[in-house]
Amino acid sequence: MNRDFLAPLVPLYRAAFAAKNVVYDRTWRTPDRLSWPVVSVGNLSVGGSGKTPLVIRLAQLLSAAGVHVDVLSRGYGRTSSDVARVNSAGSAELFGDEPLLISQKTGVPVYVGASRYAAGLQAEREFSGTGVHLLDDGFQHRKLARDFDIVVVHASDFEQQLLPAGRLREPLSSLRRASAIVLRSEDAALEEKIRQRGIRSPVWLQHRRLLVEAQSPAVAFCGIAHDQDFYSALKTNGVELTATRSFRDHHRYADFDIDTIVHLCQTTGAKVCVTTEKDLVRLSPEHRAKIASVVHLEAARLEVSLTDEPAVVRQLLALHVRK
């Protein structure tokens, strides 16, 4: 949707956000600090940039290194704001789609709550030793102190305006606060644009691989921020798409949506219906069964890795030792 008509409001948003950052930068307000080190994974824009797959990978790396790690998340889209530990067998309505997916894929404790500080306190109470908190979508959540700020940047961020006219929550200059900036490997050339802005934070490259067993022809659907990235990746993997259907990020699927997807499968000759893992956790058992009664339903798996993972682990382990 074109939101250029909202451009006159951008200076007001910029001023409000700058004032908030000044409050914390000049320590006029002290953020809440947990006992364990906090590693934040965030971004600059509204919607997906690849934070969740990176949180999953970092949790896997730290766990493999013998560190107790948990994830703290707001739990966007859940029906409650209270602090809760995610049950991997639960629903996206109770815990949010991303926390539920993180729990299912990593097995580490995941805590959700409007107050990430309260969630962290509960995590520390439930484990007798020490560990590391991964703060999901934490770059703008400055109420909670962090020891390391990882910011995932999407190529489209360089073309966006600030809210409300665009999707940027903060200007690109805010990357100066980052401890590390993550770019997709295919976007490595964007590092030069970052350096041209006087930003010296180290850049980590993220390699992404979509694993899909779907046979062509297929219908694809998703409710994520960058839907075309998903469809392009499917085509790169040799999947012939007969139709696609996109929904808003974090979309809560209704019966009508499922009827639409089933109709597409029936009328386009599709043998498979493929979606993302994040969308799959938002489908009720009844919705999954309805699609599966017509065609095979599959969730394509996204795996990510970083260029020099041993160095990343050493850097994060140093935080654990210092604390």
Tab-separated table of C-alpha atoms in Angstrom:
chain	number	residue	atom	x	y	z
A	1	MET	CA	0.000	0.000	0.000
A	2	ASN	CA	1.300	3.425	-0.978
A	3	ARG	CA	1.539	5.602	2.123
A	4	ASP	CA	3.224	8.643	0.610
A	5	PHE	CA	0.303	10.801	1.768
A	6	LEU	CA	1.551	10.226	5.326
A	7	ALA	CA	4.972	11.708	4.540
A	8	PRO	CA	4.177	15.027	6.319
A	9	LEU	CA	3.944	13.060	9.590
A	10	VAL	CA	7.426	11.542	9.245
A	11	PRO	CA	9.233	14.506	10.903
A	12	LEU	CA	6.960	14.153	13.946
A	13	TYR	CA	7.709	10.441	14.200
A	14	ARG	CA	11.433	11.077	13.737
A	15	ALA	CA	11.431	13.694	16.497
A	16	ALA	CA	9.524	11.449	18.909
A	17	PHE	CA	11.839	8.509	18.326
A	18	ALA	CA	14.942	10.680	18.573
A	19	ALA	CA	13.710	12.033	21.907
A	20	LYS	CA	13.219	8.492	23.205
A	21	ASN	CA	16.758	7.519	22.194
A	22	VAL	CA	18.240	10.639	23.790
A	23	VAL	CA	16.607	9.687	27.090
A	24	TYR	CA	18.505	6.379	27.089
A	25	ASP	CA	21.703	7.551	25.370
A	26	ARG	CA	22.215	10.236	28.017
A	27	THR	CA	21.163	7.843	30.804
A	28	TRP	CA	18.307	10.081	31.903
A	29	ARG	CA	16.431	6.816	32.210
A	30	THR	CA	18.183	3.672	33.368
A	31	PRO	CA	17.050	0.480	31.625
A	32	ASP	CA	16.172	-2.589	33.658
A	33	ARG	CA	19.119	-4.993	33.896
A	34	LEU	CA	18.902	-8.745	34.314
A	35	SER	CA	21.557	-10.827	36.075
A	36	TRP	CA	22.481	-12.799	32.954
A	37	PRO	CA	23.886	-11.264	29.756
A	38	VAL	CA	21.311	-10.231	27.172
A	39	VAL	CA	21.941	-10.602	23.433
A	40	SER	CA	19.351	-8.692	21.435
A	41	VAL	CA	18.388	-9.638	17.876
A	42	GLY	CA	16.395	-6.912	16.170
A	43	ASN	CA	15.907	-4.918	13.002
A	44	LEU	CA	15.067	-1.453	11.713
A	45	SER	CA	11.764	-2.066	9.972
A	46	VAL	CA	8.242	-3.251	10.638
A	47	GLY	CA	7.851	-6.832	9.521
A	48	GLY	CA	10.276	-9.616	8.824
A	49	SER	CA	13.939	-9.251	8.054
A	50	GLY	CA	15.047	-12.705	9.124
A	51	LYS	CA	15.261	-12.201	12.897
A	52	THR	CA	13.537	-15.421	13.891
A	53	PRO	CA	15.751	-17.804	11.861
A	54	LEU	CA	18.802	-16.039	13.311
A	55	VAL	CA	17.493	-16.345	16.885
A	56	ILE	CA	16.966	-20.051	16.237
A	57	ARG	CA	20.504	-20.459	14.903
A	58	LEU	CA	22.105	-18.543	17.780
A	59	ALA	CA	20.155	-20.620	20.295
A	60	GLN	CA	21.392	-23.783	18.602
A	61	LEU	CA	25.012	-22.573	18.550
A	62	LEU	CA	25.049	-21.497	22.196
A	63	SER	CA	23.331	-24.690	23.331
A	64	ALA	CA	25.885	-26.760	21.409
A	65	ALA	CA	28.629	-24.815	23.202
A	66	GLY	CA	27.219	-25.935	26.546
A	67	VAL	CA	25.575	-22.642	27.501
A	68	HIS	CA	22.113	-22.510	29.052
A	69	VAL	CA	20.182	-20.184	26.753
A	70	ASP	CA	16.610	-18.953	26.700
A	71	VAL	CA	14.627	-16.607	24.472
A	72	LEU	CA	12.613	-13.594	25.647
A	73	SER	CA	9.886	-12.328	23.334
A	74	ARG	CA	6.889	-10.052	23.379
A	75	GLY	CA	4.852	-12.769	21.674
A	76	TYR	CA	3.263	-10.621	18.985
A	77	GLY	CA	-0.348	-11.543	18.257
A	78	ARG	CA	-0.972	-13.586	21.408
A	79	THR	CA	-4.199	-13.139	23.340
A	80	SER	CA	-2.530	-12.309	26.687
A	81	SER	CA	0.216	-9.942	27.836
A	82	ASP	CA	1.114	-11.931	30.972
A	83	VAL	CA	4.477	-13.654	31.288
A	84	ALA	CA	4.359	-17.302	30.270
A	85	ARG	CA	6.767	-20.057	29.345
A	86	VAL	CA	5.994	-21.376	25.885
A	87	ASN	CA	4.698	-24.912	25.605
A	88	SER	CA	5.875	-26.238	22.241
A	89	ALA	CA	2.627	-28.207	21.949
A	90	GLY	CA	0.571	-25.040	22.461
A	91	SER	CA	-0.955	-22.612	19.986
A	92	ALA	CA	0.088	-19.383	18.312
A	93	GLU	CA	-2.900	-17.674	19.941
A	94	LEU	CA	-1.490	-18.448	23.389
A	95	PHE	CA	2.179	-17.737	22.742
A	96	GLY	CA	2.602	-16.001	19.362
A	97	ASP	CA	3.725	-17.688	16.153
A	98	GLU	CA	7.433	-16.839	16.332
A	99	PRO	CA	7.992	-17.861	19.996
A	100	LEU	CA	6.129	-21.107	19.324
A	101	LEU	CA	8.280	-21.838	16.271
A	102	ILE	CA	11.489	-21.023	18.175
A	103	SER	CA	10.455	-23.385	20.966
A	104	GLN	CA	9.628	-26.196	18.557
A	105	LYS	CA	12.858	-25.879	16.561
A	106	THR	CA	15.354	-25.367	19.389
A	107	GLY	CA	13.931	-26.976	22.517
A	108	VAL	CA	15.296	-24.097	24.622
A	109	PRO	CA	13.055	-22.302	27.147
A	110	VAL	CA	11.113	-19.461	25.528
A	111	TYR	CA	9.326	-16.849	27.633
A	112	VAL	CA	6.764	-14.361	26.362
A	113	GLY	CA	5.349	-11.254	27.976
A	114	ALA	CA	4.749	-7.560	27.433
A	115	SER	CA	7.535	-6.983	29.974
A	116	ARG	CA	10.649	-8.705	28.692
A	117	TYR	CA	12.276	-7.826	32.038
A	118	ALA	CA	9.627	-9.777	33.952
A	119	ALA	CA	10.018	-12.639	31.484
A	120	GLY	CA	13.767	-12.638	32.081
A	121	LEU	CA	13.326	-12.646	35.850
A	122	GLN	CA	11.090	-15.703	35.594
A	123	ALA	CA	13.650	-17.422	33.360
A	124	GLU	CA	16.395	-16.779	35.921
A	125	ARG	CA	14.233	-18.030	38.787
A	126	GLU	CA	13.564	-21.296	36.989
A	127	PHE	CA	17.238	-22.142	36.388
A	128	SER	CA	19.681	-22.462	39.284
A	129	GLY	CA	22.821	-21.644	37.299
A	130	THR	CA	23.648	-18.853	34.883
A	131	GLY	CA	22.851	-18.525	31.221
A	132	VAL	CA	22.327	-16.163	28.306
A	133	HIS	CA	19.096	-14.438	27.309
A	134	LEU	CA	18.359	-13.994	23.600
A	135	LEU	CA	16.049	-10.991	23.278
A	136	ASP	CA	13.843	-11.384	20.211
A	137	ASP	CA	13.017	-8.149	18.338
A	138	GLY	CA	14.803	-6.087	20.954
A	139	PHE	CA	16.548	-3.237	19.123
A	140	GLN	CA	13.804	-0.702	19.894
A	141	HIS	CA	12.968	-2.208	23.310
A	142	ARG	CA	15.401	-0.044	25.228
A	143	LYS	CA	13.633	-0.544	28.553
A	144	LEU	CA	15.742	-3.685	28.921
A	145	ALA	CA	19.531	-3.365	29.102
A	146	ARG	CA	21.481	-5.526	26.709
A	147	ASP	CA	25.121	-6.519	26.427
A	148	PHE	CA	25.186	-7.124	22.677
A	149	ASP	CA	22.932	-5.687	19.955
A	150	ILE	CA	22.588	-7.655	16.704
A	151	VAL	CA	20.623	-5.885	13.966
A	152	VAL	CA	19.396	-7.749	10.890
A	153	VAL	CA	19.182	-5.500	7.826
A	154	HIS	CA	17.068	-6.294	4.759
A	155	ALA	CA	17.971	-4.844	1.363
A	156	SER	CA	14.605	-3.059	1.203
A	157	ASP	CA	15.509	-1.037	4.321
A	158	PHE	CA	17.670	1.191	2.126
A	159	GLU	CA	14.636	2.134	0.025
A	160	GLN	CA	12.146	2.746	2.831
A	161	GLN	CA	10.916	5.872	4.594
A	162	LEU	CA	10.281	6.152	8.307
A	163	LEU	CA	6.878	5.330	9.722
A	164	PRO	CA	4.117	6.160	9.070
A	165	ALA	CA	4.930	6.769	5.374
A	166	GLY	CA	7.240	3.753	5.147
A	167	ARG	CA	8.235	0.663	7.125
A	168	LEU	CA	11.317	1.922	8.986
A	169	ARG	CA	10.977	2.109	12.756
A	170	GLU	CA	14.328	3.893	12.970
A	171	PRO	CA	16.599	5.630	10.444
A	172	LEU	CA	19.627	3.777	9.097
A	173	SER	CA	21.850	6.016	11.224
A	174	SER	CA	20.606	4.063	14.271
A	175	LEU	CA	22.851	1.212	13.160
A	176	ARG	CA	25.609	3.040	15.048
A	177	ARG	CA	24.145	1.456	18.200
A	178	ALA	CA	24.593	-2.042	16.792
A	179	SER	CA	27.256	-4.378	18.141
A	180	ALA	CA	26.972	-6.336	14.882
A	181	ILE	CA	24.990	-5.910	11.661
A	182	VAL	CA	23.714	-8.958	9.781
A	183	LEU	CA	23.280	-8.940	5.999
A	184	ARG	CA	22.187	-11.752	3.737
A	185	SER	CA	25.167	-13.166	1.843
A	186	GLU	CA	23.652	-12.108	-1.489
A	187	ASP	CA	23.432	-8.530	-0.150
A	188	ALA	CA	27.091	-8.318	0.927
A	189	ALA	CA	27.629	-5.302	-1.342
A	190	LEU	CA	25.330	-3.288	0.932
A	191	GLU	CA	28.155	-3.085	3.463
A	192	GLU	CA	29.605	-0.260	1.373
A	193	LYS	CA	26.375	1.733	1.755
A	194	ILE	CA	26.567	1.186	5.503
A	195	ARG	CA	30.174	2.397	5.656
A	196	GLN	CA	29.276	5.466	3.583
A	197	ARG	CA	27.016	6.506	6.454
A	198	GLY	CA	29.946	6.450	8.862
A	199	ILE	CA	28.802	3.255	10.590
A	200	ARG	CA	31.700	1.105	11.787
A	201	SER	CA	29.854	-1.814	13.396
A	202	PRO	CA	31.125	-5.214	12.212
A	203	VAL	CA	29.066	-6.908	9.504
A	204	TRP	CA	28.172	-10.591	9.694
A	205	LEU	CA	26.945	-12.413	6.589
A	206	GLN	CA	23.972	-14.734	6.886
A	207	HIS	CA	23.584	-17.656	4.488
A	208	ARG	CA	20.017	-18.829	3.934
A	209	ARG	CA	18.867	-22.162	2.515
A	210	LEU	CA	15.270	-23.146	1.882
A	211	LEU	CA	14.663	-26.882	2.200
A	212	VAL	CA	11.574	-28.030	0.333
A	213	GLU	CA	10.453	-31.471	-0.792
A	214	ALA	CA	7.387	-30.219	-2.648
A	215	GLN	CA	6.845	-31.642	-6.113
A	216	SER	CA	5.503	-29.441	-8.868
A	217	PRO	CA	2.947	-28.180	-9.569
A	218	ALA	CA	2.245	-26.446	-6.261
A	219	VAL	CA	0.204	-23.684	-4.678
A	220	ALA	CA	2.104	-21.513	-2.204
A	221	PHE	CA	0.706	-19.223	0.467
A	222	CYS	CA	2.192	-17.218	3.313
A	223	GLY	CA	1.544	-14.402	5.752
A	224	ILE	CA	5.002	-12.870	6.117
A	225	ALA	CA	6.454	-9.428	5.463
A	226	HIS	CA	8.493	-10.340	2.380
A	227	ASP	CA	6.244	-12.806	0.591
A	228	GLN	CA	7.993	-12.479	-2.767
A	229	ASP	CA	11.284	-13.610	-1.204
A	230	PHE	CA	9.555	-16.853	-0.244
A	231	TYR	CA	8.021	-17.436	-3.659
A	232	SER	CA	11.305	-16.644	-5.415
A	233	ALA	CA	13.161	-19.103	-3.180
A	234	LEU	CA	10.643	-21.830	-4.032
A	235	LYS	CA	11.149	-21.211	-7.747
A	236	THR	CA	14.920	-21.273	-7.264
A	237	ASN	CA	14.443	-24.718	-5.721
A	238	GLY	CA	12.654	-25.863	-8.867
A	239	VAL	CA	9.082	-25.655	-7.590
A	240	GLU	CA	6.585	-24.725	-10.298
A	241	LEU	CA	3.927	-22.506	-8.729
A	242	THR	CA	0.447	-22.664	-10.215
A	243	ALA	CA	-0.839	-19.952	-7.872
A	244	THR	CA	0.137	-17.956	-4.802
A	245	ARG	CA	-1.876	-16.313	-2.041
A	246	SER	CA	-0.387	-13.734	0.308
A	247	PHE	CA	-1.687	-12.486	3.647
A	248	ARG	CA	-0.475	-9.887	6.119
A	249	ASP	CA	2.414	-10.708	8.427
A	250	HIS	CA	1.230	-12.706	11.476
A	251	HIS	CA	-2.148	-13.227	9.786
A	252	ARG	CA	-4.575	-15.305	11.820
A	253	TYR	CA	-6.171	-17.722	9.374
A	254	ALA	CA	-9.952	-17.934	9.197
A	255	ASP	CA	-12.147	-20.590	7.583
A	256	PHE	CA	-12.659	-18.341	4.556
A	257	ASP	CA	-8.898	-18.110	3.977
A	258	ILE	CA	-8.542	-21.884	4.034
A	259	ASP	CA	-11.477	-22.250	1.628
A	260	THR	CA	-9.691	-19.869	-0.752
A	261	ILE	CA	-6.449	-21.861	-0.548
A	262	VAL	CA	-8.279	-25.165	-1.082
A	263	HIS	CA	-10.098	-23.696	-4.089
A	264	LEU	CA	-6.784	-22.621	-5.632
A	265	CYS	CA	-5.388	-26.111	-5.159
A	266	GLN	CA	-8.444	-27.721	-6.745
A	267	THR	CA	-8.685	-25.396	-9.745
A	268	THR	CA	-5.014	-25.080	-10.726
A	269	GLY	CA	-4.047	-28.738	-10.798
A	270	ALA	CA	-1.680	-28.447	-7.843
A	271	LYS	CA	-0.348	-31.602	-6.224
A	272	VAL	CA	1.170	-29.845	-3.224
A	273	CYS	CA	0.364	-26.837	-1.054
A	274	VAL	CA	3.492	-25.297	0.451
A	275	THR	CA	3.832	-22.594	3.092
A	276	THR	CA	6.355	-21.351	5.648
A	277	GLU	CA	7.041	-22.909	9.033
A	278	LYS	CA	5.782	-19.743	10.707
A	279	ASP	CA	2.490	-19.975	8.830
A	280	LEU	CA	2.115	-23.657	9.615
A	281	VAL	CA	2.126	-23.026	13.380
A	282	ARG	CA	-0.723	-20.535	12.864
A	283	LEU	CA	-2.932	-23.132	11.191
A	284	SER	CA	-5.352	-24.983	13.453
A	285	PRO	CA	-5.424	-28.792	13.252
A	286	GLU	CA	-8.767	-28.482	11.440
A	287	HIS	CA	-7.329	-26.088	8.864
A	288	ARG	CA	-4.332	-28.334	8.250
A	289	ALA	CA	-6.610	-31.331	7.812
A	290	LYS	CA	-8.851	-29.500	5.344
A	291	ILE	CA	-5.935	-28.593	3.066
A	292	ALA	CA	-4.378	-32.050	3.449
A	293	SER	CA	-7.655	-33.659	2.364
A	294	VAL	CA	-7.136	-32.137	-1.082
A	295	VAL	CA	-3.348	-32.033	-1.594
A	296	HIS	CA	-0.173	-32.744	0.324
A	297	LEU	CA	0.568	-29.888	2.766
A	298	GLU	CA	4.211	-29.028	3.384
A	299	ALA	CA	6.112	-26.349	5.270
A	300	ALA	CA	9.369	-25.356	3.585
A	301	ARG	CA	12.170	-25.228	6.161
A	302	LEU	CA	14.484	-22.227	6.267
A	303	GLU	CA	17.970	-22.873	7.604
A	304	VAL	CA	20.493	-20.096	8.198
A	305	SER	CA	24.157	-19.987	9.104
A	306	LEU	CA	26.752	-17.270	9.634
A	307	THR	CA	30.038	-16.999	7.761
A	308	ASP	CA	32.310	-17.492	10.785
A	309	GLU	CA	30.169	-19.161	13.414
A	310	PRO	CA	33.057	-20.216	15.700
A	311	ALA	CA	34.095	-16.553	16.009
A	312	VAL	CA	30.498	-15.517	16.723
A	313	VAL	CA	30.204	-18.144	19.448
A	314	ARG	CA	33.508	-17.055	21.029
A	315	GLN	CA	32.326	-13.443	21.107
A	316	LEU	CA	29.028	-14.340	22.759
A	317	LEU	CA	30.678	-16.765	25.175
A	318	ALA	CA	32.952	-13.930	26.309
A	319	LEU	CA	29.825	-12.070	27.471
A	320	HIS	CA	28.820	-15.108	29.502
A	321	VAL	CA	32.246	-15.339	31.145
A	322	ARG	CA	32.440	-11.598	31.945
A	323	LYS	CA	29.024	-11.586	33.575
